Amino acid sequence: MPDEVAGELGRAARGGAIALIGLIASAIFGFLTRAIVGRVYGPEQYGVYNLAFTVFTITLIVVMMGFPMGMQRQVSYFLSKKPEKVKELIGTALTLILITSTLGMVVLEVLRGALPKYIGGDGLLKELLEILAISLPISATLSVLISISQGFKRVREYTIYGKIIAPLLYTLLIALTGVILNMPIHYIVGAYVISQGITLTLVIRDLKVAGILPGKPYFSGRMARAIVLFSIPLMMSGIINLVMTWTDTLMLGHYLSSDIVGIYNAAAPLARFIPVFLSAMTVIYNPIVTRFYTEGRVQEISEFYSAITKWILLLTFPLFLLLFTYPKAVITALFGVKYVEAWKPLMVLSAGFLVHSIVGPNGLTLISIGKPSKEMTGNLLGAIINVVLNTTLIPLYGMMGASIATASAYVVANVYKLSVLRRYGISPFSASYTKTLILGTVITAVALTTSTSNIFIALGLTGVFTIGFYALCLITGTFEQRDIEIIRIASERFNLNLERVITLMEKLERK
């Protein structure tokens, strides 16, 4: 591996380690939030709560116009090619997002009264959307500012503010309003708006201190056109991806009832946490690959992509194993026995999101090499299959039908994106990575022969099987020199004494 690729891999590993802390914290707060709302307000109101945030999230993606992903790439590109235009780029993007998010707030206010007729939720959904509409400009601006900071290869705003402070504030406010004061669920949604506003204020302050935000307003029509033209495929891809993500929840609300939506959403957010390591390891992936691409270094892109993907699998495996093998224990521990019906959907969704993780950041790679339309096409294929299968399977199989549809959609989308990347000579599948996948499959099959509904036993068994998996990877020599370098970087970063492990890995790697 070239020295520069190894160096960027080290940078990604360090950034990923920091981002992972934030993602884990965010997940913990997210689970606490959902557990509190689910337990305090019951499956029916919890179902409406999820419907409201689904509609809000879809609206948010539309008004952001693909800027969060596009600005990471555009900032990195301009820093390399036209650094004098970066301030103009940032100022124009922020002006555009303020305009679109304000328009989105007005549209959501106008349409919220008609939505319950199509997705359920009755009057409560209308009332919750009225509160959430206020957060559109706040949340959109916050998301774009964080993506701009990532373009500068900064992880502070993404981790500290986006993944720790915002969810922590929301969790604390929910505990106050929902548990201590026992207030209506409307106040829970209001707490979200407040937490987003506070976080946005803090991010603006930090980026001003760092000199990233322009000192005066900027708007360039030519720059606006360039931003929008690049971001439109990303916006469409984001909308399509949301359709793929939230079709199951919306269609369950349409065909069945709010309480079924609530039960199903004990499983869905757990499974959607499986790609956490994919998110962590790729927090600064886009600007790194973009630079390789601008320099015409396709081989380095493939090596970097492959190394990142292998570590995503190694880190993801324990979480997948826990959710896939012991779903009853996990759901009962987090949400209570009222939600245990969701254990089979949790297994299906976990398998789907594992596939999404083990193929690595294929969508980000397509965006980084200037092919956002291909990324959009992959998501479109997945969304079409998701809608068709949900429409067909939910009336027949309920929650299981929804989970099968969603898992299938992710598989199809990722297979398409991989096939496109292969045409450009980019693939994550090396011989050692394929061997690692086989070992993980064997360990999972063995783990499925065990069963427990006790969360502590489940955690213990998961630990045993995970150690077995890592031991087999070590013994069979699946760790390459670049993997050893990542472990060395991690040991230095966190002051861990791993020299014996590294020495053993080097001996086995040379065999």
Short mmCIF file of C-alpha atoms in Angstrom, two decimals:
data_model
loop_
_atom_site.label_atom_id
_atom_site.label_comp_id
_atom_site.label_asym_id
_atom_site.label_seq_id
_atom_site.Cartn_x
_atom_site.Cartn_y
_atom_site.Cartn_z
CA MET A 1 0.00 0.00 0.00
CA PRO A 2 1.38 3.44 -0.89
CA ASP A 3 2.54 5.50 2.07
CA GLU A 4 0.00 8.24 1.38
CA VAL A 5 -2.89 5.78 1.29
CA ALA A 6 -1.69 4.33 4.60
CA GLY A 7 -1.51 7.84 6.00
CA GLU A 8 -5.04 8.68 4.89
CA LEU A 9 -6.20 5.33 6.26
CA GLY A 10 -4.69 6.35 9.58
CA ARG A 11 -6.45 9.70 9.38
CA ALA A 12 -9.75 7.95 8.62
CA ALA A 13 -9.17 5.54 11.51
CA ARG A 14 -8.48 8.37 13.93
CA GLY A 15 -11.48 10.32 12.69
CA GLY A 16 -13.57 7.17 12.79
CA ALA A 17 -12.56 6.44 16.38
CA ILE A 18 -13.64 9.93 17.45
CA ALA A 19 -16.84 9.74 15.40
CA LEU A 20 -17.61 6.30 16.80
CA ILE A 21 -17.66 7.70 20.32
CA GLY A 22 -20.24 10.22 19.19
CA LEU A 23 -22.28 7.67 17.27
CA ILE A 24 -22.40 5.28 20.21
CA ALA A 25 -23.41 8.12 22.51
CA SER A 26 -26.05 9.21 20.02
CA ALA A 27 -27.38 5.67 19.78
CA ILE A 28 -27.56 5.31 23.54
CA PHE A 29 -29.45 8.58 23.86
CA GLY A 30 -31.63 7.60 20.90
CA PHE A 31 -32.54 4.28 22.46
CA LEU A 32 -33.23 5.97 25.78
CA THR A 33 -35.47 8.48 24.02
CA ARG A 34 -37.43 5.79 22.20
CA ALA A 35 -37.65 3.60 25.29
CA ILE A 36 -38.98 6.49 27.39
CA VAL A 37 -41.57 7.54 24.80
CA GLY A 38 -42.57 3.94 24.12
CA ARG A 39 -42.97 3.03 27.76
CA VAL A 40 -44.55 6.27 29.00
CA TYR A 41 -47.01 6.89 26.16
CA GLY A 42 -47.72 3.34 24.95
CA PRO A 43 -47.60 1.75 21.46
CA GLU A 44 -50.36 3.91 19.91
CA GLN A 45 -48.94 7.36 20.76
CA TYR A 46 -45.42 6.05 20.15
CA GLY A 47 -46.58 4.99 16.69
CA VAL A 48 -47.93 8.50 15.93
CA TYR A 49 -44.68 9.96 17.25
CA ASN A 50 -42.76 7.85 14.72
CA LEU A 51 -45.13 8.82 11.91
CA ALA A 52 -44.64 12.51 12.71
CA PHE A 53 -40.85 12.25 12.66
CA THR A 54 -41.00 10.22 9.46
CA VAL A 55 -42.92 12.99 7.69
CA PHE A 56 -40.62 15.64 9.19
CA THR A 57 -37.48 13.77 8.12
CA ILE A 58 -38.71 13.36 4.56
CA THR A 59 -39.53 17.07 4.40
CA LEU A 60 -36.13 17.94 5.86
CA ILE A 61 -34.33 15.89 3.21
CA VAL A 62 -36.26 17.68 0.46
CA VAL A 63 -35.52 21.19 1.73
CA MET A 64 -31.82 20.41 2.22
CA MET A 65 -31.57 19.59 -1.52
CA GLY A 66 -28.71 17.14 -1.06
CA PHE A 67 -26.46 19.84 0.42
CA PRO A 68 -25.19 17.83 3.44
CA MET A 69 -23.54 15.25 1.20
CA GLY A 70 -22.80 17.63 -1.67
CA MET A 71 -21.09 20.25 0.46
CA GLN A 72 -18.64 17.71 1.89
CA ARG A 73 -17.48 16.97 -1.62
CA GLN A 74 -17.70 20.55 -2.91
CA VAL A 75 -15.75 22.07 0.00
CA SER A 76 -13.03 19.45 -0.41
CA TYR A 77 -12.92 20.01 -4.18
CA PHE A 78 -12.73 23.81 -3.89
CA LEU A 79 -10.03 23.61 -1.21
CA SER A 80 -7.93 21.62 -3.69
CA LYS A 81 -8.74 23.54 -6.87
CA LYS A 82 -10.05 27.03 -5.98
CA PRO A 83 -9.37 27.83 -2.29
CA GLU A 84 -10.13 31.52 -2.83
CA LYS A 85 -13.77 30.60 -3.66
CA VAL A 86 -14.50 28.57 -0.50
CA LYS A 87 -16.06 31.46 1.48
CA GLU A 88 -18.30 32.29 -1.46
CA LEU A 89 -19.31 28.63 -1.73
CA ILE A 90 -20.24 28.40 1.97
CA GLY A 91 -22.11 31.72 2.07
CA THR A 92 -24.14 30.88 -1.04
CA ALA A 93 -25.03 27.42 0.29
CA LEU A 94 -26.25 28.82 3.62
CA THR A 95 -28.40 31.44 1.87
CA LEU A 96 -29.98 28.79 -0.32
CA ILE A 97 -30.72 26.48 2.59
CA LEU A 98 -32.38 29.26 4.58
CA ILE A 99 -34.70 30.00 1.65
CA THR A 100 -35.65 26.38 0.93
CA SER A 101 -36.17 25.40 4.57
CA THR A 102 -38.43 28.39 5.20
CA LEU A 103 -40.52 27.44 2.17
CA GLY A 104 -40.63 23.86 3.44
CA MET A 105 -41.91 25.03 6.81
CA VAL A 106 -44.79 26.85 5.08
CA VAL A 107 -45.64 23.85 2.86
CA LEU A 108 -45.64 21.43 5.79
CA GLU A 109 -47.94 23.73 7.74
CA VAL A 110 -50.36 23.81 4.80
CA LEU A 111 -50.36 20.04 4.17
CA ARG A 112 -50.28 18.62 7.68
CA GLY A 113 -54.05 18.54 8.02
CA ALA A 114 -54.50 16.17 5.07
CA LEU A 115 -51.80 13.61 5.97
CA PRO A 116 -53.70 11.62 8.65
CA LYS A 117 -56.19 10.48 6.00
CA TYR A 118 -53.40 8.63 4.20
CA ILE A 119 -50.99 7.41 6.87
CA GLY A 120 -53.10 7.41 10.07
CA GLY A 121 -52.35 9.22 13.29
CA ASP A 122 -55.59 11.25 13.38
CA GLY A 123 -55.52 14.70 15.00
CA LEU A 124 -52.44 13.97 17.10
CA LEU A 125 -50.27 13.64 13.98
CA LYS A 126 -51.48 17.05 12.77
CA GLU A 127 -50.63 18.66 16.11
CA LEU A 128 -47.13 17.12 16.32
CA LEU A 129 -46.30 18.20 12.77
CA GLU A 130 -47.28 21.78 13.64
CA ILE A 131 -44.55 21.79 16.28
CA LEU A 132 -41.94 20.00 14.14
CA ALA A 133 -42.40 22.43 11.24
CA ILE A 134 -40.72 25.12 13.35
CA SER A 135 -37.54 23.04 13.40
CA LEU A 136 -37.09 22.79 9.63
CA PRO A 137 -34.86 25.89 9.15
CA ILE A 138 -32.99 25.10 12.36
CA SER A 139 -32.29 21.43 11.60
CA ALA A 140 -31.49 22.07 7.92
CA THR A 141 -28.93 24.78 8.71
CA LEU A 142 -27.37 22.66 11.45
CA SER A 143 -26.97 19.68 9.13
CA VAL A 144 -25.39 21.75 6.36
CA LEU A 145 -22.96 23.46 8.75
CA ILE A 146 -21.81 20.10 10.08
CA SER A 147 -21.27 18.80 6.54
CA ILE A 148 -19.24 21.92 5.68
CA SER A 149 -16.97 21.24 8.66
CA GLN A 150 -16.51 17.65 7.43
CA GLY A 151 -15.33 19.03 4.10
CA PHE A 152 -12.47 20.58 6.09
CA LYS A 153 -11.80 17.09 7.56
CA ARG A 154 -13.08 18.23 10.94
CA VAL A 155 -14.96 15.73 13.13
CA ARG A 156 -15.56 18.02 16.13
CA GLU A 157 -18.88 19.44 14.98
CA TYR A 158 -20.14 16.09 13.69
CA THR A 159 -19.22 14.23 16.88
CA ILE A 160 -19.52 16.64 19.79
CA TYR A 161 -22.48 18.69 18.64
CA GLY A 162 -24.32 16.50 16.15
CA LYS A 163 -23.95 13.17 17.91
CA ILE A 164 -23.51 14.01 21.60
CA ILE A 165 -24.86 17.42 22.63
CA ALA A 166 -28.02 17.46 20.47
CA PRO A 167 -29.27 13.97 21.47
CA LEU A 168 -28.16 14.46 25.09
CA LEU A 169 -30.18 17.67 25.37
CA TYR A 170 -33.18 15.97 23.79
CA THR A 171 -32.95 12.98 26.14
CA LEU A 172 -32.68 15.21 29.22
CA LEU A 173 -35.64 17.33 28.13
CA ILE A 174 -37.70 14.21 27.44
CA ALA A 175 -36.88 12.81 30.87
CA LEU A 176 -37.97 16.12 32.40
CA THR A 177 -41.21 16.58 30.45
CA GLY A 178 -42.25 12.96 29.99
CA VAL A 179 -41.10 11.16 33.12
CA ILE A 180 -40.80 13.78 35.85
CA LEU A 181 -43.57 16.19 34.84
CA ASN A 182 -45.73 13.61 32.98
CA MET A 183 -46.65 16.16 30.29
CA PRO A 184 -48.45 15.36 26.99
CA ILE A 185 -46.42 14.00 24.09
CA HIS A 186 -46.58 17.41 22.38
CA TYR A 187 -43.97 18.66 24.84
CA ILE A 188 -41.68 15.77 23.86
CA VAL A 189 -41.71 17.02 20.27
CA GLY A 190 -41.19 20.60 21.45
CA ALA A 191 -38.13 19.42 23.32
CA TYR A 192 -36.64 18.32 19.99
CA VAL A 193 -37.00 21.81 18.54
CA ILE A 194 -35.32 23.36 21.59
CA SER A 195 -32.40 20.91 21.53
CA GLN A 196 -31.80 21.59 17.82
CA GLY A 197 -31.84 25.36 18.37
CA ILE A 198 -29.30 25.22 21.19
CA THR A 199 -27.00 22.95 19.17
CA LEU A 200 -27.15 25.21 16.12
CA THR A 201 -26.11 28.21 18.22
CA LEU A 202 -23.08 26.32 19.55
CA VAL A 203 -21.99 25.11 16.10
CA ILE A 204 -22.19 28.62 14.62
CA ARG A 205 -20.03 29.93 17.45
CA ASP A 206 -17.35 27.25 16.91
CA LEU A 207 -17.19 27.63 13.14
CA LYS A 208 -16.83 31.40 13.49
CA VAL A 209 -13.93 30.93 15.89
CA ALA A 210 -12.34 28.44 13.45
CA GLY A 211 -12.61 30.99 10.64
CA ILE A 212 -14.70 28.68 8.48
CA LEU A 213 -17.84 30.82 8.28
CA PRO A 214 -17.59 33.93 6.08
CA GLY A 215 -17.51 37.24 7.92
CA LYS A 216 -20.19 38.73 5.68
CA PRO A 217 -23.16 37.40 3.67
CA TYR A 218 -22.32 35.92 0.27
CA PHE A 219 -24.52 34.99 -2.64
CA SER A 220 -23.37 34.19 -6.15
CA GLY A 221 -25.86 33.14 -8.82
CA ARG A 222 -23.17 31.23 -10.68
CA MET A 223 -22.07 29.47 -7.50
CA ALA A 224 -25.68 28.71 -6.58
CA ARG A 225 -26.22 27.03 -9.95
CA ALA A 226 -23.07 24.94 -9.51
CA ILE A 227 -24.11 23.85 -6.02
CA VAL A 228 -27.66 23.00 -7.04
CA LEU A 229 -26.70 21.16 -10.23
CA PHE A 230 -24.27 18.94 -8.33
CA SER A 231 -26.64 18.45 -5.39
CA ILE A 232 -29.88 17.71 -7.28
CA PRO A 233 -28.99 14.02 -7.85
CA LEU A 234 -27.97 13.83 -4.18
CA MET A 235 -31.28 15.40 -3.12
CA MET A 236 -33.18 12.88 -5.24
CA SER A 237 -31.00 10.12 -3.84
CA GLY A 238 -31.69 11.34 -0.31
CA ILE A 239 -35.45 11.42 -0.93
CA ILE A 240 -35.34 7.98 -2.50
CA ASN A 241 -33.23 6.67 0.36
CA LEU A 242 -35.79 8.00 2.81
CA VAL A 243 -38.55 6.30 0.86
CA MET A 244 -36.53 3.11 1.15
CA THR A 245 -36.01 3.69 4.87
CA TRP A 246 -39.47 4.85 5.91
CA THR A 247 -41.86 3.14 3.47
CA ASP A 248 -42.36 0.28 5.92
CA THR A 249 -43.42 2.64 8.73
CA LEU A 250 -45.73 4.72 6.52
CA MET A 251 -47.37 1.72 4.89
CA LEU A 252 -47.86 -0.07 8.19
CA GLY A 253 -49.68 3.06 9.35
CA HIS A 254 -51.76 3.04 6.15
CA TYR A 255 -52.70 -0.66 6.10
CA LEU A 256 -52.76 -1.51 9.80
CA SER A 257 -52.72 0.75 12.90
CA SER A 258 -50.62 3.10 14.99
CA ASP A 259 -49.96 0.49 17.67
CA ILE A 260 -48.48 -1.89 15.05
CA VAL A 261 -46.28 0.98 13.87
CA GLY A 262 -45.16 1.44 17.46
CA ILE A 263 -44.32 -2.24 17.95
CA TYR A 264 -42.47 -2.42 14.63
CA ASN A 265 -40.43 0.64 15.59
CA ALA A 266 -38.96 -1.26 18.48
CA ALA A 267 -37.15 -3.38 15.87
CA ALA A 268 -36.46 -0.87 13.08
CA PRO A 269 -34.25 1.63 14.97
CA LEU A 270 -32.24 -1.21 16.51
CA ALA A 271 -31.48 -2.71 13.11
CA ARG A 272 -30.73 0.72 11.64
CA PHE A 273 -27.99 1.09 14.22
CA ILE A 274 -26.02 -1.76 12.62
CA PRO A 275 -24.39 0.60 10.05
CA VAL A 276 -23.02 2.75 12.90
CA PHE A 277 -19.46 1.66 12.12
CA LEU A 278 -20.02 2.35 8.44
CA SER A 279 -20.98 5.90 9.43
CA ALA A 280 -18.06 6.27 11.84
CA MET A 281 -15.33 4.99 9.54
CA THR A 282 -16.51 7.18 6.66
CA VAL A 283 -17.01 10.49 8.46
CA ILE A 284 -14.10 12.03 6.49
CA TYR A 285 -14.06 9.40 3.71
CA ASN A 286 -15.57 11.70 1.08
CA PRO A 287 -12.88 14.44 1.07
CA ILE A 288 -10.08 11.86 1.11
CA VAL A 289 -11.41 9.89 -1.88
CA THR A 290 -12.30 13.12 -3.69
CA ARG A 291 -8.66 14.21 -3.50
CA PHE A 292 -7.45 10.82 -4.80
CA TYR A 293 -9.91 11.13 -7.67
CA THR A 294 -8.88 14.66 -8.62
CA GLU A 295 -5.32 13.33 -8.85
CA GLY A 296 -6.36 10.36 -11.02
CA ARG A 297 -5.38 7.72 -8.45
CA VAL A 298 -8.04 5.03 -8.93
CA GLN A 299 -5.92 2.19 -7.55
CA GLU A 300 -5.46 4.08 -4.28
CA ILE A 301 -9.23 4.62 -4.10
CA SER A 302 -9.83 0.87 -4.43
CA GLU A 303 -7.24 0.01 -1.77
CA PHE A 304 -8.57 2.64 0.62
CA TYR A 305 -12.18 1.50 0.04
CA SER A 306 -11.28 -2.16 0.59
CA ALA A 307 -9.36 -1.51 3.81
CA ILE A 308 -12.15 0.64 5.27
CA THR A 309 -14.82 -1.94 4.37
CA LYS A 310 -13.00 -4.81 6.01
CA TRP A 311 -12.77 -2.92 9.29
CA ILE A 312 -16.43 -2.00 9.08
CA LEU A 313 -17.24 -5.74 9.03
CA LEU A 314 -14.88 -6.53 11.90
CA LEU A 315 -16.42 -3.82 14.09
CA THR A 316 -20.03 -4.44 13.04
CA PHE A 317 -20.05 -8.18 13.63
CA PRO A 318 -20.67 -8.23 17.43
CA LEU A 319 -23.67 -5.89 17.20
CA PHE A 320 -25.18 -7.82 14.29
CA LEU A 321 -24.67 -11.10 16.12
CA LEU A 322 -26.48 -9.82 19.22
CA LEU A 323 -29.49 -8.45 17.34
CA PHE A 324 -29.75 -11.32 14.86
CA THR A 325 -29.24 -14.20 17.27
CA TYR A 326 -30.94 -12.93 20.45
CA PRO A 327 -33.67 -10.49 19.27
CA LYS A 328 -36.20 -11.34 22.00
CA ALA A 329 -33.72 -10.60 24.75
CA VAL A 330 -32.74 -7.24 23.26
CA ILE A 331 -36.28 -6.00 22.57
CA THR A 332 -37.62 -7.08 25.96
CA ALA A 333 -34.73 -5.41 27.79
CA LEU A 334 -35.08 -2.09 25.95
CA PHE A 335 -38.79 -1.74 25.28
CA GLY A 336 -40.61 -4.28 27.47
CA VAL A 337 -42.68 -7.37 26.74
CA LYS A 338 -45.39 -5.35 24.93
CA TYR A 339 -43.01 -5.03 21.99
CA VAL A 340 -41.62 -8.59 21.85
CA GLU A 341 -43.68 -9.38 18.71
CA ALA A 342 -41.08 -7.45 16.76
CA TRP A 343 -38.37 -10.09 17.27
CA LYS A 344 -38.71 -11.72 13.84
CA PRO A 345 -38.72 -8.40 11.95
CA LEU A 346 -35.59 -7.49 13.92
CA MET A 347 -33.80 -10.57 12.58
CA VAL A 348 -34.79 -9.83 8.98
CA LEU A 349 -33.90 -6.15 9.20
CA SER A 350 -30.58 -6.95 10.87
CA ALA A 351 -29.63 -9.19 7.95
CA GLY A 352 -30.55 -6.45 5.47
CA PHE A 353 -28.56 -3.77 7.25
CA LEU A 354 -25.58 -6.11 7.62
CA VAL A 355 -25.46 -6.41 3.82
CA HIS A 356 -25.63 -2.61 3.65
CA SER A 357 -22.59 -2.45 5.96
CA ILE A 358 -20.36 -5.21 4.58
CA VAL A 359 -20.25 -3.73 1.08
CA GLY A 360 -18.84 -0.55 2.58
CA PRO A 361 -19.27 3.08 1.48
CA ASN A 362 -20.17 2.33 -2.15
CA GLY A 363 -22.54 5.29 -2.42
CA LEU A 364 -20.00 7.71 -0.98
CA THR A 365 -17.38 6.36 -3.36
CA LEU A 366 -19.64 7.01 -6.35
CA ILE A 367 -20.27 10.56 -5.14
CA SER A 368 -16.55 11.16 -4.55
CA ILE A 369 -15.63 10.10 -8.10
CA GLY A 370 -18.26 12.46 -9.49
CA LYS A 371 -21.03 9.94 -10.21
CA PRO A 372 -23.89 11.05 -7.91
CA SER A 373 -26.48 10.06 -10.54
CA LYS A 374 -25.34 6.42 -10.29
CA GLU A 375 -25.75 6.55 -6.52
CA MET A 376 -29.24 7.95 -7.07
CA THR A 377 -30.11 5.19 -9.54
CA GLY A 378 -29.13 2.50 -7.04
CA ASN A 379 -31.33 4.03 -4.39
CA LEU A 380 -34.17 4.41 -6.90
CA LEU A 381 -34.08 0.70 -7.73
CA GLY A 382 -34.18 -0.13 -4.03
CA ALA A 383 -37.04 2.29 -3.39
CA ILE A 384 -39.17 0.89 -6.21
CA ILE A 385 -38.70 -2.65 -4.92
CA ASN A 386 -39.42 -1.47 -1.38
CA VAL A 387 -42.73 0.16 -2.34
CA VAL A 388 -43.85 -2.79 -4.47
CA LEU A 389 -42.94 -5.40 -1.85
CA ASN A 390 -44.42 -3.40 1.06
CA THR A 391 -47.67 -2.96 -0.87
CA THR A 392 -47.77 -6.68 -1.59
CA LEU A 393 -46.47 -8.18 1.65
CA ILE A 394 -47.85 -5.97 4.45
CA PRO A 395 -51.52 -6.95 3.85
CA LEU A 396 -50.44 -10.61 3.87
CA TYR A 397 -47.75 -10.76 6.56
CA GLY A 398 -47.93 -7.51 8.50
CA MET A 399 -44.67 -6.53 10.21
CA MET A 400 -42.76 -9.46 8.71
CA GLY A 401 -43.78 -8.36 5.24
CA ALA A 402 -42.52 -4.85 5.95
CA SER A 403 -39.17 -6.11 7.20
CA ILE A 404 -38.67 -8.44 4.21
CA ALA A 405 -39.46 -5.59 1.82
CA THR A 406 -37.00 -3.19 3.47
CA ALA A 407 -34.18 -5.74 3.73
CA SER A 408 -34.63 -6.73 0.07
CA ALA A 409 -34.52 -3.08 -1.02
CA TYR A 410 -31.14 -2.52 0.65
CA VAL A 411 -29.68 -5.65 -0.90
CA VAL A 412 -30.75 -4.65 -4.43
CA ALA A 413 -29.52 -1.05 -4.08
CA ASN A 414 -26.11 -2.11 -2.83
CA VAL A 415 -25.62 -4.81 -5.47
CA TYR A 416 -26.27 -2.22 -8.19
CA LYS A 417 -23.80 0.29 -6.72
CA LEU A 418 -21.12 -2.40 -6.42
CA SER A 419 -21.63 -3.39 -10.04
CA VAL A 420 -21.14 0.23 -11.16
CA LEU A 421 -17.95 0.65 -9.12
CA ARG A 422 -16.49 -2.52 -10.61
CA ARG A 423 -16.72 -0.89 -14.05
CA TYR A 424 -14.31 1.77 -12.77
CA GLY A 425 -11.93 -0.82 -11.31
CA ILE A 426 -13.04 -0.27 -7.71
CA SER A 427 -14.10 -3.13 -5.42
CA PRO A 428 -13.92 -3.88 -1.68
CA PHE A 429 -13.52 -7.64 -2.05
CA SER A 430 -9.96 -8.77 -1.54
CA ALA A 431 -9.03 -12.38 -0.78
CA SER A 432 -8.56 -11.68 2.93
CA TYR A 433 -11.87 -9.81 3.15
CA THR A 434 -13.72 -12.68 1.47
CA LYS A 435 -12.15 -15.09 3.98
CA THR A 436 -13.31 -12.83 6.82
CA LEU A 437 -16.87 -12.89 5.46
CA ILE A 438 -16.84 -16.70 5.34
CA LEU A 439 -15.59 -16.94 8.93
CA GLY A 440 -18.32 -14.55 10.09
CA THR A 441 -20.98 -16.66 8.37
CA VAL A 442 -19.74 -19.82 10.08
CA ILE A 443 -19.72 -18.22 13.53
CA THR A 444 -23.23 -16.82 13.01
CA ALA A 445 -24.54 -20.26 12.03
CA VAL A 446 -23.05 -21.76 15.19
CA ALA A 447 -24.47 -18.95 17.36
CA LEU A 448 -27.98 -19.60 16.00
CA THR A 449 -27.91 -23.03 17.65
CA THR A 450 -28.09 -21.25 21.02
CA SER A 451 -31.10 -19.41 22.42
CA THR A 452 -31.96 -17.20 25.40
CA SER A 453 -34.40 -14.45 26.37
CA ASN A 454 -32.10 -13.16 29.12
CA ILE A 455 -30.18 -10.08 28.02
CA PHE A 456 -27.19 -10.78 30.26
CA ILE A 457 -26.79 -14.33 28.96
CA ALA A 458 -27.24 -12.99 25.42
CA LEU A 459 -24.47 -10.44 25.96
CA GLY A 460 -22.18 -13.13 27.39
CA LEU A 461 -22.78 -15.51 24.48
CA THR A 462 -22.25 -12.69 21.99
CA GLY A 463 -18.93 -11.92 23.65
CA VAL A 464 -17.81 -15.55 23.44
CA PHE A 465 -18.73 -15.94 19.78
CA THR A 466 -17.13 -12.59 18.92
CA ILE A 467 -13.86 -13.60 20.54
CA GLY A 468 -14.04 -16.84 18.57
CA PHE A 469 -14.56 -14.91 15.35
CA TYR A 470 -11.61 -12.58 15.96
CA ALA A 471 -9.41 -15.54 17.01
CA LEU A 472 -10.21 -17.39 13.79
CA CYS A 473 -9.43 -14.25 11.78
CA LEU A 474 -6.08 -14.00 13.54
CA ILE A 475 -5.18 -17.70 13.23
CA THR A 476 -6.09 -17.92 9.53
CA GLY A 477 -4.02 -14.85 8.69
CA THR A 478 -6.80 -12.63 7.41
CA PHE A 479 -5.11 -9.54 8.87
CA GLU A 480 -2.87 -7.80 6.34
CA GLN A 481 -0.15 -5.22 6.93
CA ARG A 482 -2.60 -2.34 6.49
CA ASP A 483 -4.88 -3.87 9.16
CA ILE A 484 -1.92 -4.10 11.52
CA GLU A 485 -1.17 -0.42 10.89
CA ILE A 486 -4.72 0.50 11.89
CA ILE A 487 -4.38 -1.46 15.14
CA ARG A 488 -1.05 0.25 15.82
CA ILE A 489 -2.66 3.65 15.25
CA ALA A 490 -5.55 2.72 17.58
CA SER A 491 -3.16 1.54 20.28
CA GLU A 492 -1.25 4.82 20.13
CA ARG A 493 -4.43 6.90 20.04
CA PHE A 494 -5.96 5.27 23.12
CA ASN A 495 -2.71 4.41 24.99
CA LEU A 496 -3.28 0.66 24.71
CA ASN A 497 -0.47 -1.88 25.06
CA LEU A 498 -1.11 -4.10 22.04
CA GLU A 499 2.47 -4.88 21.03
CA ARG A 500 2.13 -8.62 21.68
CA VAL A 501 -1.02 -8.77 19.56
CA ILE A 502 0.65 -6.74 16.80
CA THR A 503 3.75 -8.96 16.87
CA LEU A 504 1.60 -12.10 16.62
CA MET A 505 -0.40 -10.61 13.75
CA GLU A 506 2.80 -9.72 11.88
CA LYS A 507 4.12 -13.29 12.25
CA LEU A 508 0.88 -14.82 10.99
CA GLU A 509 0.60 -12.26 8.18
CA ARG A 510 4.03 -13.24 6.83
CA LYS A 511 3.13 -16.95 6.68
#
